[in-house]
Every structure is written in C-alpha cells, then in structure tokens.
Short mmCIF file of C-alpha atoms in Angstrom, two decimals:
data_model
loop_
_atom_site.label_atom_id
_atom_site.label_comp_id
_atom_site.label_asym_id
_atom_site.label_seq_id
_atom_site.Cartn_x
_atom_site.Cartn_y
_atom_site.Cartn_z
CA UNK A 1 62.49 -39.06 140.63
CA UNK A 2 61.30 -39.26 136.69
CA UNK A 3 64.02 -39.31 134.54
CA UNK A 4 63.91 -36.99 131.19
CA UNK A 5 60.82 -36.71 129.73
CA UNK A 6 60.62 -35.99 126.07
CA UNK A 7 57.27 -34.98 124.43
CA UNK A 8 56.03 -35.95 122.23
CA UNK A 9 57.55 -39.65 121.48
CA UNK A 10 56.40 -39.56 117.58
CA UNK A 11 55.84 -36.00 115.70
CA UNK A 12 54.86 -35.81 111.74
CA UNK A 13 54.84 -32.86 109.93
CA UNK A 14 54.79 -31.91 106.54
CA UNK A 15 57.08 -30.59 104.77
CA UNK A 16 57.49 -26.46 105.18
CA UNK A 17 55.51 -26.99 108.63
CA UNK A 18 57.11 -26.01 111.95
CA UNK A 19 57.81 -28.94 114.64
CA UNK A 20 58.63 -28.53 118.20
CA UNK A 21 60.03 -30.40 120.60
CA UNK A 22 59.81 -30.73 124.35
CA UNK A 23 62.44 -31.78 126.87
CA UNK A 24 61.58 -31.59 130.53
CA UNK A 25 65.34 -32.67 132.62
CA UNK A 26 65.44 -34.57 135.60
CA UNK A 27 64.95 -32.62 138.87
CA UNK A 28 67.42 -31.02 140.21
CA UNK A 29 69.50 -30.74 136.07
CA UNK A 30 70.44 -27.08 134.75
CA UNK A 31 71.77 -28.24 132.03
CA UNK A 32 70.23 -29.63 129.14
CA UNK A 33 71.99 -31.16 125.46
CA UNK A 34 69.94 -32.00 122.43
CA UNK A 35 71.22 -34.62 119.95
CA UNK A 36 69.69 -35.77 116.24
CA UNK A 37 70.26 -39.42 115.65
CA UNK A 38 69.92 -40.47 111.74
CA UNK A 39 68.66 -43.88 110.87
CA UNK A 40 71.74 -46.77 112.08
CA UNK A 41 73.84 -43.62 112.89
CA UNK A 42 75.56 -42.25 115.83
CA UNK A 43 74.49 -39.36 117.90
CA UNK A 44 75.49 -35.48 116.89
CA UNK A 45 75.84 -33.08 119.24
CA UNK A 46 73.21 -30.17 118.57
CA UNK A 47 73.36 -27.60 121.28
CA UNK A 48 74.22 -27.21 125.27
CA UNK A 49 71.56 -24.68 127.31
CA UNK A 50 71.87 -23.67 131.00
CA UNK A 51 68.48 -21.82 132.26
CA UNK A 52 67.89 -19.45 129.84
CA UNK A 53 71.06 -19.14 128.66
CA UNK A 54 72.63 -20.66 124.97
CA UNK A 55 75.86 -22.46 125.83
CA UNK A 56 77.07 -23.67 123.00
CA UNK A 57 75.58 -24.15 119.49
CA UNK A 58 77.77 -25.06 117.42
CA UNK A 59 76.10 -28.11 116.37
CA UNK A 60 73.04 -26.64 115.11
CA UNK A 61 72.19 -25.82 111.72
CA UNK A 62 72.68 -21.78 111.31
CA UNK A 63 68.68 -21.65 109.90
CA UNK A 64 65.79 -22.98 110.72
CA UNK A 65 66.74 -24.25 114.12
CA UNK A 66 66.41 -22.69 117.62
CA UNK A 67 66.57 -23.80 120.90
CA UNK A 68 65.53 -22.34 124.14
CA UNK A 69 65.25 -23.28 128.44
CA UNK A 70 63.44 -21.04 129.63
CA UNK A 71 63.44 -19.87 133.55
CA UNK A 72 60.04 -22.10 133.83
CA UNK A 73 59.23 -25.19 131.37
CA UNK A 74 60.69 -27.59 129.74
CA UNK A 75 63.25 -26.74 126.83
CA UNK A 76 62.12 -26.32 123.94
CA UNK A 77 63.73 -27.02 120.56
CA UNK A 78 61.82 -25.67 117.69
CA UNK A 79 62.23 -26.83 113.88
CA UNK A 80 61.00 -24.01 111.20
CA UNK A 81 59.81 -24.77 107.54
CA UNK A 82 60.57 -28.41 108.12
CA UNK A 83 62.28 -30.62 105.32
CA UNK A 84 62.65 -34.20 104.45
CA UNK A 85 66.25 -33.98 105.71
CA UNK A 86 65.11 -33.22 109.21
CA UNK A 87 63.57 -36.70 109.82
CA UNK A 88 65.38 -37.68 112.87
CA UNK A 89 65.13 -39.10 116.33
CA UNK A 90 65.75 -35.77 118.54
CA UNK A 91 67.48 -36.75 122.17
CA UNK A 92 67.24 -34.06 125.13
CA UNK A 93 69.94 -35.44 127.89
CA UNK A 94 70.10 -33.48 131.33
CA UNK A 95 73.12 -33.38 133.54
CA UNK A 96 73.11 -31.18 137.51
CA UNK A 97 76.56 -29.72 136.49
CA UNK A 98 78.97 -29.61 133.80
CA UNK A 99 81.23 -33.19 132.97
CA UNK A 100 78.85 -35.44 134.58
CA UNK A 101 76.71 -37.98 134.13
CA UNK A 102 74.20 -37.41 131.12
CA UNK A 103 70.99 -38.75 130.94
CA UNK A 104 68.53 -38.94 128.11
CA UNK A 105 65.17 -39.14 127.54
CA UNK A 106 63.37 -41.85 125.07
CA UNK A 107 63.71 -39.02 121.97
CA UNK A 108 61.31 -37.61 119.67
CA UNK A 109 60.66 -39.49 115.90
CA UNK A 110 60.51 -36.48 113.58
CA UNK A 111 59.16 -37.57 110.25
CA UNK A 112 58.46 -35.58 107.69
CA UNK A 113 56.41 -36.18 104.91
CA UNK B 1 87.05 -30.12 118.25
CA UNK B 2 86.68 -34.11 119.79
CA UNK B 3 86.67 -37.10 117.29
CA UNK B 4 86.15 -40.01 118.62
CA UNK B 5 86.46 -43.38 116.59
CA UNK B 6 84.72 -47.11 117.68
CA UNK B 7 85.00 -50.72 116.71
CA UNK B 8 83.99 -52.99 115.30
CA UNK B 9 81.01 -51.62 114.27
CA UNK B 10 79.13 -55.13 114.75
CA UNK B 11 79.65 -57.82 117.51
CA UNK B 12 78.16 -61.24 117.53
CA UNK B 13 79.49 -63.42 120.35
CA UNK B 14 77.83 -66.47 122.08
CA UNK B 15 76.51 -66.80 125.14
CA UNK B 16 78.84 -66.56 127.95
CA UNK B 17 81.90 -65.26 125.99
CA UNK B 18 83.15 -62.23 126.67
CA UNK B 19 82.86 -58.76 124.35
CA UNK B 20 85.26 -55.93 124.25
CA UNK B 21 84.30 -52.56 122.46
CA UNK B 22 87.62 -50.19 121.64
CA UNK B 23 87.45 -46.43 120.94
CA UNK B 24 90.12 -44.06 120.33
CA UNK B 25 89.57 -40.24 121.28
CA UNK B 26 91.40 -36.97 120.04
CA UNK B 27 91.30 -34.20 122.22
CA UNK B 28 93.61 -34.87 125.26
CA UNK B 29 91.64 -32.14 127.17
CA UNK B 30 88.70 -34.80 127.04
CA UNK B 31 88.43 -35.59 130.55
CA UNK B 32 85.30 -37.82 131.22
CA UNK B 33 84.56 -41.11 129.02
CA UNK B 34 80.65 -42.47 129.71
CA UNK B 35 79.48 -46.02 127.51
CA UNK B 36 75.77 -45.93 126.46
CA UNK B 37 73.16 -48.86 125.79
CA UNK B 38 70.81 -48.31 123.22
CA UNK B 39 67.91 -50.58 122.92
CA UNK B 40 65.92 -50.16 119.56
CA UNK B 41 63.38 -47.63 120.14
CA UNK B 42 64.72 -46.32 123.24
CA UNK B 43 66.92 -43.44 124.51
CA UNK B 44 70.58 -43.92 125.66
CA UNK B 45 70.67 -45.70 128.59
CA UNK B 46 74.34 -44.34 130.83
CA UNK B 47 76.03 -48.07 131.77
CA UNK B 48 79.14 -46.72 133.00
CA UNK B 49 82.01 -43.86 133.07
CA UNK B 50 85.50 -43.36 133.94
CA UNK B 51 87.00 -40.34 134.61
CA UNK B 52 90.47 -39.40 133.28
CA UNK B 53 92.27 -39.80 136.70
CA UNK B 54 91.73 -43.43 136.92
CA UNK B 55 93.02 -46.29 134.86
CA UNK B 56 89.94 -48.89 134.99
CA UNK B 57 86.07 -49.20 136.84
CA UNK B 58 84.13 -52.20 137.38
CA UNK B 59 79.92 -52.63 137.67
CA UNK B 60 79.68 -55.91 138.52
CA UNK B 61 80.12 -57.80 134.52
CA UNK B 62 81.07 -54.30 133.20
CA UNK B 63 84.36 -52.80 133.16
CA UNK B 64 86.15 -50.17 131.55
CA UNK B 65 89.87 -49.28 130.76
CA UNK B 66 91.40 -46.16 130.03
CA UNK B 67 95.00 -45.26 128.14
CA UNK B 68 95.27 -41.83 128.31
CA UNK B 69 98.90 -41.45 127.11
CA UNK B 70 97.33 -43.70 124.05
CA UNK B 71 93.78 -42.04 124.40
CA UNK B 72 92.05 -44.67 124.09
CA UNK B 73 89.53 -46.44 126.41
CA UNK B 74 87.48 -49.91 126.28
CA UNK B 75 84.49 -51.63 127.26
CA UNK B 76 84.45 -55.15 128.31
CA UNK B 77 81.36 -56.97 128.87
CA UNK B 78 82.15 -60.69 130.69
CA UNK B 79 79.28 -63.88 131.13
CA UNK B 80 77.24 -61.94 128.12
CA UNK B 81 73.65 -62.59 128.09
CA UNK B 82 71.30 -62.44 125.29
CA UNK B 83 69.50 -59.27 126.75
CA UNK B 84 73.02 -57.92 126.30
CA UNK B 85 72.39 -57.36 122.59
CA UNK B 86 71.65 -53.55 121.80
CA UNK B 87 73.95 -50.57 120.57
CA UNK B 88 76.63 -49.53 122.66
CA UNK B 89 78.02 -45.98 122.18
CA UNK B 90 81.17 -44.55 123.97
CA UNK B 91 81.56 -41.00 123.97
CA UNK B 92 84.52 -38.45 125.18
CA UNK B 93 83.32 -34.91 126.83
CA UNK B 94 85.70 -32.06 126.29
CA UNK B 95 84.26 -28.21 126.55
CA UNK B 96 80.96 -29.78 128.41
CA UNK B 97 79.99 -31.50 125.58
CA UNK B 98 79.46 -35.04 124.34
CA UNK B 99 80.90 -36.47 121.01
CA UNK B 100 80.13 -40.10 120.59
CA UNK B 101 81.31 -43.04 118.93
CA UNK B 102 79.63 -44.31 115.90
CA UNK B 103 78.18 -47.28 118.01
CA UNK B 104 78.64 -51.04 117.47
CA UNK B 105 75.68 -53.28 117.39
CA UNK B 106 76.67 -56.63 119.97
CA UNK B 107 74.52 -59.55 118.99
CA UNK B 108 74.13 -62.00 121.99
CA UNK B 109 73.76 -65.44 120.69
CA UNK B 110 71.67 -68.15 122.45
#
C-alpha cells in the first residue's frame, strides 16, 4: 500500500507564474489536508477536502489559492500569479475518516524566483 | 479556533538519557493528540497518538501522557539514540483539523 504521494518533490516558478501541486492519498483516504511549512517553522493548516467537496478553508489565503479533489485524480492545489512569499514546502496528509490518523506525503519545495 | 503551544523549542540530550517534549492545547473540544517526526527533507512521519479518553500510550521507547483537566499532553522518548535527532511536532485536532506545535529540534548526542 504506497503511502501519499506528492508530485512533484521540487517546483520553481517565477514570479507571476502559476504552480500546481499534486497530492495522490493513500488507498482507501477520502479525506485529504494541505499544509505550507516556512523555513524552521511549524506546519499551518491550509484547507480540509472530502471527494469533491471543500471542507474547510479557512486556512487559505482568500486570492490566489484554490484547491480541489476531484471524483478521479489526485488533489490538486493550484497557486495563481505566484510571489516570493509563496516559497514554501506544501504537505498533502490523507486520513480514511475524520479524527484519525494523518499521514503525509514527502511535500512539494515551492521556490519562487 | 485551537492554539497549541510546545517546548523547548531545542533538545540536546546524550545518548541514552531520556527526552520529554511538553505542549499545552486550548480548545477542550480537541479530542485526538498525534506526535510527528520530521527528518530534514522529509514529510511528517505519525510516531504516536492518544486519544482524549485515555490518560497515557506506550510504543515500545515512546510514550505519551495526557492532562486533559490541565490540557496538556507530553512526549517522552527513553534509551535515545542518535537517529532519534529530527523535529518532533505535536498537534491537537478539533473540527477535523490539525493545528500543530511549533516543533522542537532533539539533538541526539553520541
């Protein structure tokens, strides 16, 4: 059983360029969380999707960002008119049902240049 | 919404000795307390959880305490090694979300 793959591993854009981001969970996992982790910082909660269905958002920046699980594929989190601010590592974590275990891929390096 | 605070921040321990990580939640809805490994580079890795109907869980040298009148829950790490060194997060879930610790970087000295 793969765990949570996250593709891809490193992603450079420059600035005003769009960057997406691909989280396939584990088998079996309707839900899916994405997180931003800042250089020697913790991790911030960025949105909660079921299939095809927003959960909760409130951690996402009101432009810019969306996020999407579609019905087939991976989940998708999409970056427009990127900035220097938005250079991140970007977790996707998958859990089969609500308040249980979480697991997380290896996270995509966002740099922008 | 959950805030959850950690310390120390750094650890540096020898060999053997033991290491305890504290953190202090704020929502007592929060119901569900997982610790995380982070090796540089890597993803979260899920070491262990407690739930918020039992007081304390051990994985073999692993264990973690829960106060829920106090709200606050620990990690204890016993015999450390030196592949012990990495980040360790905790985190609180309340409304099926995470919110984690700031983290605390345990250096494992030979």
């Amino acid at each position: 059983n793969a765990g949570v793959m996250q593709n891809p591993r490193h992603l450079v854009r420059r600035r005003g360029q769009e960057a997406r981001l691909r989280c396939s969970p584990m088998k079996g996992h309707s839900h899916v969380y994405w997180y931003r982790q800042l250089p020697e910082e913790g991790l911030k909660f960025m949105v909660y999707l079921q299939k095809e269905n927003i959960i909760d958002e409130s951690g996402m920046p009101k432009e810019r960002f969306s996020a999407e699980f579609p019905k087939e594929g991976p989940s998708i989190l999409r970056i427009q008119q990127v900035v220097r601010g938005d250079s991140a590592a970007y977790f996707c974590a998958s859990s089969p049902s609500v308040d249980t275990e979480a697991f997380f891929g290896q996270g995509t390096r966002l740099t922008v240049v | 919404g959950e805030n959850v605070e950690q310390h120390p921040s750094t650890l540096s321990v020898q060999e053997g000795d033991s290491a305890v990580i504290k953190c202090t939640y704020s929502d007592s809805a929060s119901n569900y307390f997982p610790w995380y490994k982070q090796e540089l580079g890597k993803g979260p890795q899920l070491i262990i959880d407690i739930r918020s109907n039992v007081g304390e869980k051990k994985d073999q040298r692993i264990a973690v305490t829960l106060n829920k009148t106090a709200k606050h829950f620990s990690l204890h790490i016993t015999e450390t090694q030196p592949e012990d060194s990495a980040v360790y997060f905790c985190a609180g879930s309340s409304d099926s979300r995470l919110t984690f610790g700031e983290g605390t970087q345990l250096t494992v000295n030979p």
